[in-house]
Amino acid sequence: MSNLEIIKQFPSDFLFGVATSSYQIEGNSYGSSGTCHWDDFAKNTGNVINNENGSIACSHYIKYQEDIDLIADAGFSAYRFSFSWPRILPQGKGTINPEAISFYDRLLDEMLQKDLKPFGTLYHWDLPSAFGKKGGWKNSDTTKWFADYTDIIMKRFSDRLYSLATINEPWCVSWLSHYLGEHAPGEKNVASAIKTMHMILLAHGRAMQVIRTHNFKNAGIVLNKQLVVPFDETEESQLAASVSDEIHNLWFDEAIFKGRYPSKTLEMFQKYMPEDYETDMDMISQSIDWVGVNYYTRSIIKSDKTEPFLGFSPVKGNLPTTDMGWEIYPEGLEYLVKRLHEHHSKSIPIFITENGMANNDFVENGIVDDIRRINYYYTHLQKVLRLIEANVPVKGYFAWSLLDNFEWAFGYTKRFGLVHVNFVTQKRTPKRSYYQFQKSLRNQ
Ligand code: FCB
């Protein structure tokens, strides 16, 4: 079987799609949008490469029809996109921006007209600036404002959504953004990180409650998973890796599917946990209809006495890497999804909601020859196929991403798209990987 021809082996009802997110592509200077904490974070020199932000991004707000055409022309049947909270509610709450409602109306109608199933996400990291200033996700009120925003989305758009996710990647929202400080709001504070590890799950629970009052039946959450491996056989490394696995993966799996937090980590976190957090666990663990897995790489963990709180840190591995420096390790996808299914999600459908790689792409004579990306997709899709053969209920796969875009702290320097974007002219050039998907999806 050659490269993406593998797509023909999938069941006929398996969904292939592409994923994007609002702040990374729309351009939030358009359409009277409010700003988000990424705009604020990006203002401080050093937080984002070249001091870039998402104010123009891919001008998708203007070029959305061309972009939807690209998705449909490739033969994909689903599109995972996110709603921008500050576009809809520039102050986070209160007055609704009519231009935003009109934009998402047009976007959804365009998708449906092109036979694309809309997979919406409520929160892909664009927290309204007004709430960033009030403590962001550390403030439990943010979870209530999120529920109010969810209600607006349900009222206006649920009639046309095929599926809805509450939160994209709670680990990134909490740990990466408040302990490691790499994403907005850029805090490096253990108390903040632990608080948000709970608050973001509470936000998910509150949003689910609202979604159910609208009788909507296809809702879930998107988790980012990394395979965590110990650096060596020593007891220290093994213990470090198991705690890291809990923080990255099991914290969310256990809370959502079992209504509790994993024991080793909870013990470490106890003194910073919000008061009476236990009373939120029922809300957090109410039933969901599917779970999304975003997968990119593995991490190798070594005990590290200089690390002040955890006592361990990641070390570089020796596998080939992508342009992000992330090791390419498709086996991790198979292992993690199988474990999620067997230990936690059981019979509910699993979607691979993101998978893909950054590559140093350039256009030459109108062509972008991203053969490494084709191989990345091929090797990961092989693992998805193995999961299906093992009766794991994986129902769809979304390539990250349709377009090269604003890659958060890396600005516009990392290209993840199936379609190349020239950020000066906004010209889209489908890459070889795009045409490979097209060839296989059209012949399915
Ligand atoms: C994921 C994010 C997505 C993108 C990819 C590369 O963690 O959900 O927005 O940045 O990584």
CSV table of C-alpha atoms and ligand atoms in Angstrom, one decimal:
chain,number,residue,atom,x,y,z
A,1,MET,CA,0.0,0.0,0.0
A,2,SER,CA,1.4,3.4,-0.9
A,3,ASN,CA,1.2,6.5,1.3
A,4,LEU,CA,-2.3,7.9,1.7
A,5,GLU,CA,-3.9,5.2,-0.4
A,6,ILE,CA,-4.3,3.7,3.0
A,7,ILE,CA,-7.4,5.8,3.3
A,8,LYS,CA,-9.3,3.3,1.1
A,9,GLN,CA,-8.9,0.7,3.8
A,10,PHE,CA,-11.1,2.6,6.3
A,11,PRO,CA,-14.7,1.8,6.9
A,12,SER,CA,-17.0,3.7,4.6
A,13,ASP,CA,-18.7,5.7,7.4
A,14,PHE,CA,-15.3,6.8,8.8
A,15,LEU,CA,-15.0,10.6,8.8
A,16,PHE,CA,-12.0,12.3,7.4
A,17,GLY,CA,-11.7,16.0,8.1
A,18,VAL,CA,-9.4,18.9,8.7
A,19,ALA,CA,-9.1,21.1,11.8
A,20,THR,CA,-8.4,24.8,12.5
A,21,SER,CA,-9.0,27.3,15.3
A,22,SER,CA,-10.5,30.8,15.3
A,23,TYR,CA,-7.5,32.8,16.6
A,24,GLN,CA,-5.0,31.0,14.4
A,25,ILE,CA,-6.8,31.7,11.1
A,26,GLU,CA,-9.6,34.3,11.3
A,27,GLY,CA,-7.8,37.5,11.9
A,28,ASN,CA,-9.4,39.1,14.9
A,29,SER,CA,-9.0,42.7,13.7
A,30,TYR,CA,-11.9,42.0,11.3
A,31,GLY,CA,-15.6,42.2,12.1
A,32,SER,CA,-15.6,44.2,15.3
A,33,SER,CA,-14.2,41.4,17.4
A,34,GLY,CA,-13.0,42.0,20.9
A,35,THR,CA,-9.5,41.1,21.8
A,36,CYS,CA,-8.3,38.0,23.7
A,37,HIS,CA,-5.6,37.2,26.2
A,38,TRP,CA,-3.4,36.1,23.3
A,39,ASP,CA,-3.4,39.7,22.0
A,40,ASP,CA,-2.4,40.8,25.4
A,41,PHE,CA,0.3,38.1,25.8
A,42,ALA,CA,1.7,38.8,22.4
A,43,LYS,CA,2.2,42.5,23.3
A,44,ASN,CA,5.1,41.6,25.6
A,45,THR,CA,8.3,41.2,23.7
A,46,GLY,CA,9.7,37.7,23.8
A,47,ASN,CA,6.4,35.9,24.3
A,48,VAL,CA,5.8,35.3,20.6
A,49,ILE,CA,8.5,34.9,18.0
A,50,ASN,CA,8.8,38.2,16.0
A,51,ASN,CA,6.2,39.8,18.3
A,52,GLU,CA,3.4,38.5,15.9
A,53,ASN,CA,-0.2,38.1,16.9
A,54,GLY,CA,-3.5,36.8,15.3
A,55,SER,CA,-4.9,40.2,14.2
A,56,ILE,CA,-4.6,39.3,10.5
A,57,ALA,CA,-3.6,35.6,10.6
A,58,CYS,CA,-4.9,33.9,7.4
A,59,SER,CA,-7.7,36.5,6.8
A,60,HIS,CA,-10.1,33.6,7.0
A,61,TYR,CA,-12.8,36.0,8.1
A,62,ILE,CA,-12.6,37.4,4.6
A,63,LYS,CA,-11.5,34.3,2.6
A,64,TYR,CA,-13.7,31.7,4.4
A,65,GLN,CA,-15.5,30.7,1.2
A,66,GLU,CA,-12.2,29.9,-0.6
A,67,ASP,CA,-11.1,27.9,2.5
A,68,ILE,CA,-14.3,25.9,2.7
A,69,ASP,CA,-14.0,25.2,-1.0
A,70,LEU,CA,-10.5,23.8,-0.5
A,71,ILE,CA,-11.8,21.5,2.2
A,72,ALA,CA,-14.6,20.2,0.1
A,73,ASP,CA,-12.5,19.9,-3.1
A,74,ALA,CA,-10.1,17.7,-1.3
A,75,GLY,CA,-13.0,15.3,-0.6
A,76,PHE,CA,-13.0,15.7,3.2
A,77,SER,CA,-16.4,15.2,4.8
A,78,ALA,CA,-16.0,17.1,8.1
A,79,TYR,CA,-14.5,20.4,9.3
A,80,ARG,CA,-13.4,21.0,12.8
A,81,PHE,CA,-13.4,24.8,13.6
A,82,SER,CA,-13.8,26.9,16.7
A,83,PHE,CA,-16.0,29.8,17.7
A,84,SER,CA,-14.2,32.9,18.9
A,85,TRP,CA,-15.7,33.9,22.3
A,86,PRO,CA,-14.5,37.6,22.0
A,87,ARG,CA,-15.8,37.8,18.4
A,88,ILE,CA,-19.2,36.9,19.6
A,89,LEU,CA,-19.0,38.8,22.9
A,90,PRO,CA,-16.4,41.5,22.7
A,91,GLN,CA,-16.5,42.0,26.4
A,92,GLY,CA,-16.8,38.3,27.2
A,93,LYS,CA,-20.5,38.8,28.3
A,94,GLY,CA,-23.3,41.3,27.6
A,95,THR,CA,-23.7,42.7,24.2
A,96,ILE,CA,-23.5,40.3,21.3
A,97,ASN,CA,-21.6,41.4,18.2
A,98,PRO,CA,-24.0,41.0,15.2
A,99,GLU,CA,-21.2,40.8,12.7
A,100,ALA,CA,-19.9,37.7,14.5
A,101,ILE,CA,-23.3,36.0,14.4
A,102,SER,CA,-23.5,36.8,10.7
A,103,PHE,CA,-20.0,35.4,10.1
A,104,TYR,CA,-20.7,32.1,11.8
A,105,ASP,CA,-24.1,31.9,10.1
A,106,ARG,CA,-22.4,32.2,6.7
A,107,LEU,CA,-19.6,29.9,7.7
A,108,LEU,CA,-22.0,27.1,8.8
A,109,ASP,CA,-24.3,27.6,5.8
A,110,GLU,CA,-21.3,27.3,3.5
A,111,MET,CA,-20.1,24.1,5.2
A,112,LEU,CA,-23.6,22.5,4.9
A,113,GLN,CA,-23.9,23.6,1.3
A,114,LYS,CA,-20.7,21.8,0.6
A,115,ASP,CA,-21.8,18.7,2.5
A,116,LEU,CA,-19.2,19.2,5.3
A,117,LYS,CA,-20.2,18.1,8.8
A,118,PRO,CA,-19.5,21.0,11.1
A,119,PHE,CA,-17.5,20.0,14.3
A,120,GLY,CA,-17.5,23.1,16.4
A,121,THR,CA,-15.3,23.9,19.4
A,122,LEU,CA,-16.4,26.4,22.0
A,123,TYR,CA,-13.0,27.3,23.4
A,124,HIS,CA,-9.7,27.0,21.5
A,125,TRP,CA,-7.8,29.4,23.7
A,126,ASP,CA,-9.2,32.9,22.8
A,127,LEU,CA,-10.2,34.0,26.3
A,128,PRO,CA,-11.8,37.5,26.2
A,129,SER,CA,-9.3,40.1,27.4
A,130,ALA,CA,-11.8,41.4,29.9
A,131,PHE,CA,-11.7,38.0,31.7
A,132,GLY,CA,-7.9,37.7,31.4
A,133,LYS,CA,-7.8,40.9,33.5
A,134,LYS,CA,-10.1,39.3,36.1
A,135,GLY,CA,-7.8,36.3,36.7
A,136,GLY,CA,-8.8,34.3,33.7
A,137,TRP,CA,-9.3,30.6,34.3
A,138,LYS,CA,-8.1,30.9,37.9
A,139,ASN,CA,-11.3,32.8,38.6
A,140,SER,CA,-14.3,30.4,39.1
A,141,ASP,CA,-16.6,33.1,37.7
A,142,THR,CA,-15.0,32.5,34.3
A,143,THR,CA,-16.6,29.0,34.3
A,144,LYS,CA,-20.0,30.6,34.7
A,145,TRP,CA,-19.4,33.2,32.0
A,146,PHE,CA,-18.3,30.3,29.8
A,147,ALA,CA,-21.6,28.6,30.5
A,148,ASP,CA,-23.5,31.8,29.4
A,149,TYR,CA,-21.5,32.0,26.2
A,150,THR,CA,-22.2,28.3,25.6
A,151,ASP,CA,-25.9,29.1,25.8
A,152,ILE,CA,-25.6,31.8,23.2
A,153,ILE,CA,-23.8,29.4,20.8
A,154,MET,CA,-26.5,26.7,21.4
A,155,LYS,CA,-29.3,29.2,20.7
A,156,ARG,CA,-27.9,30.5,17.5
A,157,PHE,CA,-26.0,27.6,15.9
A,158,SER,CA,-26.9,24.2,17.4
A,159,ASP,CA,-29.4,23.6,14.7
A,160,ARG,CA,-26.6,23.4,12.2
A,161,LEU,CA,-23.8,21.8,14.2
A,162,TYR,CA,-23.1,18.1,13.7
A,163,SER,CA,-20.9,17.9,16.8
A,164,LEU,CA,-19.7,20.2,19.5
A,165,ALA,CA,-16.6,20.2,21.8
A,166,THR,CA,-16.4,22.2,24.9
A,167,ILE,CA,-12.7,22.7,25.5
A,168,ASN,CA,-9.7,22.2,23.3
A,169,GLU,CA,-6.8,20.7,25.2
A,170,PRO,CA,-7.3,21.4,28.9
A,171,TRP,CA,-3.7,20.5,29.7
A,172,CYS,CA,-2.5,23.3,27.5
A,173,VAL,CA,-5.0,25.8,28.9
A,174,SER,CA,-3.8,25.0,32.4
A,175,TRP,CA,-0.4,23.5,32.8
A,176,LEU,CA,1.3,24.8,29.7
A,177,SER,CA,-0.1,28.3,30.2
A,178,HIS,CA,0.2,28.6,34.0
A,179,TYR,CA,3.1,26.4,35.1
A,180,LEU,CA,5.4,26.3,32.0
A,181,GLY,CA,4.3,29.8,31.0
A,182,GLU,CA,4.6,29.1,27.3
A,183,HIS,CA,1.1,30.1,26.3
A,184,ALA,CA,-1.1,33.0,27.4
A,185,PRO,CA,-1.4,34.2,30.1
A,186,GLY,CA,2.3,33.1,30.5
A,187,GLU,CA,2.2,32.5,34.2
A,188,LYS,CA,4.8,30.3,35.9
A,189,ASN,CA,3.1,29.7,39.1
A,190,VAL,CA,2.3,26.3,40.6
A,191,ALA,CA,-0.7,27.5,42.6
A,192,SER,CA,-2.3,29.1,39.4
A,193,ALA,CA,-1.6,26.0,37.4
A,194,ILE,CA,-3.2,23.6,39.8
A,195,LYS,CA,-6.2,25.8,40.2
A,196,THR,CA,-6.8,26.0,36.5
A,197,MET,CA,-6.3,22.2,36.1
A,198,HIS,CA,-9.6,22.0,38.0
A,199,MET,CA,-11.3,25.2,36.7
A,200,ILE,CA,-11.0,24.2,33.1
A,201,LEU,CA,-12.7,20.9,33.8
A,202,LEU,CA,-15.4,22.7,35.7
A,203,ALA,CA,-15.9,24.9,32.7
A,204,HIS,CA,-16.3,21.8,30.6
A,205,GLY,CA,-18.9,20.4,33.0
A,206,ARG,CA,-20.9,23.6,33.2
A,207,ALA,CA,-20.9,23.9,29.4
A,208,MET,CA,-22.1,20.3,29.1
A,209,GLN,CA,-25.0,21.1,31.4
A,210,VAL,CA,-26.0,24.0,29.2
A,211,ILE,CA,-25.6,21.9,26.0
A,212,ARG,CA,-28.0,19.2,27.5
A,213,THR,CA,-30.7,21.8,28.3
A,214,HIS,CA,-30.8,22.3,24.5
A,215,ASN,CA,-31.2,18.6,24.0
A,216,PHE,CA,-28.0,18.5,21.9
A,217,LYS,CA,-26.8,14.9,21.5
A,218,ASN,CA,-23.3,14.9,20.0
A,219,ALA,CA,-21.0,16.8,22.5
A,220,GLY,CA,-17.6,16.0,23.9
A,221,ILE,CA,-14.2,17.3,24.8
A,222,VAL,CA,-10.8,17.3,23.1
A,223,LEU,CA,-7.8,16.1,25.1
A,224,ASN,CA,-4.2,16.4,24.0
A,225,LYS,CA,-2.2,13.3,24.8
A,226,GLN,CA,1.5,12.6,24.9
A,227,LEU,CA,3.0,9.2,25.4
A,228,VAL,CA,5.2,9.6,28.5
A,229,VAL,CA,8.2,7.3,28.7
A,230,PRO,CA,10.8,7.1,31.5
A,231,PHE,CA,14.4,8.1,30.5
A,232,ASP,CA,15.8,4.8,31.9
A,233,GLU,CA,14.9,1.8,34.1
A,234,THR,CA,15.7,3.5,37.5
A,235,GLU,CA,12.9,3.7,40.0
A,236,GLU,CA,13.3,7.5,40.0
A,237,SER,CA,12.7,7.8,36.3
A,238,GLN,CA,9.8,5.4,36.4
A,239,LEU,CA,8.1,7.3,39.2
A,240,ALA,CA,8.7,10.6,37.4
A,241,ALA,CA,7.2,9.3,34.2
A,242,SER,CA,4.2,8.0,35.9
A,243,VAL,CA,3.5,11.3,37.6
A,244,SER,CA,4.1,13.2,34.3
A,245,ASP,CA,1.6,10.8,32.6
A,246,GLU,CA,-0.9,11.6,35.3
A,247,ILE,CA,-0.6,15.3,34.8
A,248,HIS,CA,-0.6,15.2,31.0
A,249,ASN,CA,-3.1,12.4,30.4
A,250,LEU,CA,-4.8,10.7,33.3
A,251,TRP,CA,-5.8,13.8,35.3
A,252,PHE,CA,-8.3,14.5,32.5
A,253,ASP,CA,-9.3,11.0,31.7
A,254,GLU,CA,-10.0,10.1,35.3
A,255,ALA,CA,-11.9,13.3,36.1
A,256,ILE,CA,-14.1,13.1,33.1
A,257,PHE,CA,-14.8,9.4,33.1
A,258,LYS,CA,-14.5,8.4,36.7
A,259,GLY,CA,-15.2,11.7,38.6
A,260,ARG,CA,-11.9,11.6,40.5
A,261,TYR,CA,-8.3,12.7,40.2
A,262,PRO,CA,-5.3,10.3,40.0
A,263,SER,CA,-3.9,9.7,43.4
A,264,LYS,CA,-0.1,10.5,43.2
A,265,THR,CA,-0.8,13.8,41.5
A,266,LEU,CA,-3.7,14.7,43.8
A,267,GLU,CA,-1.4,14.2,46.8
A,268,MET,CA,1.2,16.6,45.2
A,269,PHE,CA,-1.5,19.1,44.3
A,270,GLN,CA,-3.6,18.9,47.4
A,271,LYS,CA,-2.6,22.1,49.1
A,272,TYR,CA,-3.3,24.2,46.0
A,273,MET,CA,-6.6,22.6,45.1
A,274,PRO,CA,-9.7,24.9,45.1
A,275,GLU,CA,-11.7,24.6,48.3
A,276,ASP,CA,-14.5,22.0,48.0
A,277,TYR,CA,-13.3,20.9,44.6
A,278,GLU,CA,-14.9,17.5,45.3
A,279,THR,CA,-18.3,18.9,45.0
A,280,ASP,CA,-17.6,19.7,41.3
A,281,MET,CA,-16.7,16.2,40.4
A,282,ASP,CA,-20.2,15.1,39.4
A,283,MET,CA,-20.6,18.0,37.1
A,284,ILE,CA,-17.2,17.3,35.6
A,285,SER,CA,-17.9,13.6,35.0
A,286,GLN,CA,-21.4,13.8,33.5
A,287,SER,CA,-21.8,11.7,30.4
A,288,ILE,CA,-20.3,12.9,27.1
A,289,ASP,CA,-21.1,11.5,23.6
A,290,TRP,CA,-17.6,11.2,22.3
A,291,VAL,CA,-14.0,12.1,23.2
A,292,GLY,CA,-11.4,13.7,21.0
A,293,VAL,CA,-7.7,12.9,21.0
A,294,ASN,CA,-5.0,15.3,19.7
A,295,TYR,CA,-1.7,13.5,19.2
A,296,TYR,CA,1.6,14.8,18.0
A,297,THR,CA,4.5,13.2,19.8
A,298,ARG,CA,6.0,11.5,22.9
A,299,SER,CA,8.0,12.9,25.8
A,300,ILE,CA,10.9,11.3,27.7
A,301,ILE,CA,11.0,12.1,31.4
A,302,LYS,CA,14.0,12.1,33.7
A,303,SER,CA,14.1,12.9,37.4
A,304,ASP,CA,15.6,16.4,37.9
A,305,LYS,CA,16.4,17.7,41.3
A,306,THR,CA,16.8,21.3,40.0
A,307,GLU,CA,13.1,21.3,39.0
A,308,PRO,CA,11.5,23.1,41.9
A,309,PHE,CA,8.0,21.6,42.2
A,310,LEU,CA,7.8,18.4,40.1
A,311,GLY,CA,11.4,17.1,40.5
A,312,PHE,CA,11.5,15.9,36.9
A,313,SER,CA,11.8,17.4,33.4
A,314,PRO,CA,11.7,16.3,29.8
A,315,VAL,CA,14.8,15.3,27.9
A,316,LYS,CA,15.4,15.2,24.1
A,317,GLY,CA,15.0,11.8,22.4
A,318,ASN,CA,16.9,10.6,19.4
A,319,LEU,CA,14.1,9.9,16.9
A,320,PRO,CA,13.6,12.0,13.7
A,321,THR,CA,11.8,15.2,14.6
A,322,THR,CA,9.4,17.6,12.9
A,323,ASP,CA,10.1,21.3,12.5
A,324,MET,CA,8.8,21.8,16.0
A,325,GLY,CA,11.5,19.6,17.3
A,326,TRP,CA,8.9,17.0,18.2
A,327,GLU,CA,9.8,13.4,17.8
A,328,ILE,CA,7.8,11.4,15.3
A,329,TYR,CA,6.4,8.4,17.2
A,330,PRO,CA,3.1,7.0,15.7
A,331,GLU,CA,3.1,4.1,18.1
A,332,GLY,CA,2.2,6.5,20.9
A,333,LEU,CA,-1.1,7.3,19.2
A,334,GLU,CA,-2.0,3.6,19.1
A,335,TYR,CA,-1.1,3.0,22.7
A,336,LEU,CA,-2.8,6.1,24.1
A,337,VAL,CA,-6.1,5.7,22.2
A,338,LYS,CA,-6.2,2.0,23.2
A,339,ARG,CA,-5.6,2.8,26.8
A,340,LEU,CA,-8.2,5.5,26.8
A,341,HIS,CA,-10.8,3.2,25.3
A,342,GLU,CA,-10.0,0.2,27.6
A,343,HIS,CA,-9.6,2.1,30.9
A,344,HIS,CA,-11.8,5.1,30.5
A,345,SER,CA,-14.0,6.0,27.6
A,346,LYS,CA,-15.1,2.3,27.0
A,347,SER,CA,-17.8,2.2,24.2
A,348,ILE,CA,-18.1,5.9,23.4
A,349,PRO,CA,-16.8,7.0,20.0
A,350,ILE,CA,-13.2,8.4,19.8
A,351,PHE,CA,-12.2,11.0,17.2
A,352,ILE,CA,-8.6,11.8,16.4
A,353,THR,CA,-9.3,15.5,16.4
A,354,GLU,CA,-5.8,16.7,15.6
A,355,ASN,CA,-2.7,15.0,14.1
A,356,GLY,CA,-0.1,16.5,11.8
A,357,MET,CA,3.4,18.0,11.6
A,358,ALA,CA,5.2,21.3,11.1
A,359,ASN,CA,7.5,21.3,8.1
A,360,ASN,CA,9.8,23.9,6.7
A,361,ASP,CA,7.7,24.3,3.5
A,362,PHE,CA,8.3,26.7,0.6
A,363,VAL,CA,6.7,27.2,-2.8
A,364,GLU,CA,8.9,26.5,-5.8
A,365,ASN,CA,7.4,26.8,-9.3
A,366,GLY,CA,4.0,26.7,-7.7
A,367,ILE,CA,4.6,23.4,-5.9
A,368,VAL,CA,5.1,22.6,-2.2
A,369,ASP,CA,6.8,19.3,-2.0
A,370,ASP,CA,6.1,18.2,1.6
A,371,ILE,CA,6.8,14.5,1.3
A,372,ARG,CA,7.7,14.2,5.0
A,373,ARG,CA,4.2,15.3,5.9
A,374,ILE,CA,2.7,12.6,3.6
A,375,ASN,CA,4.8,10.1,5.5
A,376,TYR,CA,3.8,11.4,8.8
A,377,TYR,CA,0.1,11.1,8.0
A,378,TYR,CA,0.6,7.7,6.4
A,379,THR,CA,2.4,6.2,9.4
A,380,HIS,CA,-0.2,7.6,11.9
A,381,LEU,CA,-3.1,6.6,9.8
A,382,GLN,CA,-1.7,3.0,9.8
A,383,LYS,CA,-2.0,3.0,13.5
A,384,VAL,CA,-5.6,4.3,13.4
A,385,LEU,CA,-6.4,1.5,11.1
A,386,ARG,CA,-4.9,-1.0,13.6
A,387,LEU,CA,-7.1,0.5,16.3
A,388,ILE,CA,-10.2,0.0,14.2
A,389,GLU,CA,-9.1,-3.6,13.4
A,390,ALA,CA,-8.8,-4.1,17.2
A,391,ASN,CA,-12.4,-2.9,17.6
A,392,VAL,CA,-11.5,0.4,19.2
A,393,PRO,CA,-14.4,2.7,18.2
A,394,VAL,CA,-12.4,5.4,16.4
A,395,LYS,CA,-14.9,7.1,14.1
A,396,GLY,CA,-13.0,9.9,12.5
A,397,TYR,CA,-9.6,11.6,11.9
A,398,PHE,CA,-8.9,15.3,11.5
A,399,ALA,CA,-5.6,16.5,9.9
A,400,TRP,CA,-4.1,19.5,11.7
A,401,SER,CA,-4.3,21.7,9.8
A,402,LEU,CA,-6.0,23.1,6.7
A,403,LEU,CA,-3.8,26.1,6.5
A,404,ASP,CA,-0.4,27.3,7.7
A,405,ASN,CA,-1.4,29.7,10.5
A,406,PHE,CA,-0.5,31.5,13.7
A,407,GLU,CA,1.2,28.8,15.6
A,408,TRP,CA,0.9,30.4,19.1
A,409,ALA,CA,4.2,31.3,20.7
A,410,PHE,CA,6.0,30.4,17.4
A,411,GLY,CA,4.1,33.1,15.5
A,412,TYR,CA,4.1,32.4,11.8
A,413,THR,CA,7.3,30.5,11.7
A,414,LYS,CA,5.9,26.9,11.9
A,415,ARG,CA,3.9,25.6,9.0
A,416,PHE,CA,1.4,22.8,9.8
A,417,GLY,CA,-1.0,23.3,6.8
A,418,LEU,CA,-2.0,21.0,3.9
A,419,VAL,CA,-2.3,24.4,2.2
A,420,HIS,CA,0.6,26.8,2.2
A,421,VAL,CA,-0.3,30.4,3.1
A,422,ASN,CA,1.8,33.4,1.9
A,423,PHE,CA,1.2,35.7,4.9
A,424,VAL,CA,2.0,38.8,2.8
A,425,THR,CA,-0.4,38.2,-0.1
A,426,GLN,CA,-2.7,35.7,1.7
A,427,LYS,CA,-2.3,33.4,-1.4
A,428,ARG,CA,-3.2,29.8,-0.7
A,429,THR,CA,-1.1,27.1,-2.4
A,430,PRO,CA,-2.2,23.5,-1.8
A,431,LYS,CA,0.8,21.3,-0.9
A,432,ARG,CA,1.6,17.9,-2.2
A,433,SER,CA,0.0,16.4,1.0
A,434,TYR,CA,-3.2,18.1,0.1
A,435,TYR,CA,-3.3,16.6,-3.3
A,436,GLN,CA,-2.5,13.2,-1.8
A,437,PHE,CA,-5.4,13.4,0.5
A,438,GLN,CA,-7.5,14.5,-2.5
A,439,LYS,CA,-6.4,11.6,-4.6
A,440,SER,CA,-7.2,9.0,-1.9
A,441,LEU,CA,-10.4,10.5,-0.6
A,442,ARG,CA,-11.8,11.0,-4.1
A,443,ASN,CA,-11.1,7.3,-5.0
A,444,GLN,CA,-12.4,5.9,-1.7
B,1,FCB,C1,-2.3,21.8,19.3
B,1,FCB,C2,-3.3,22.9,19.2
B,1,FCB,C3,-3.4,23.5,17.9
B,1,FCB,C4,-2.0,23.6,17.2
B,1,FCB,C5,-1.3,22.3,17.3
B,1,FCB,C6,0.0,22.2,16.6
B,1,FCB,O1,-1.8,21.7,20.6
B,1,FCB,O2,-4.6,22.5,19.6
B,1,FCB,O3,-4.0,24.8,18.0
B,1,FCB,O4,-1.3,24.6,17.8
B,1,FCB,O5,-1.2,21.9,18.6
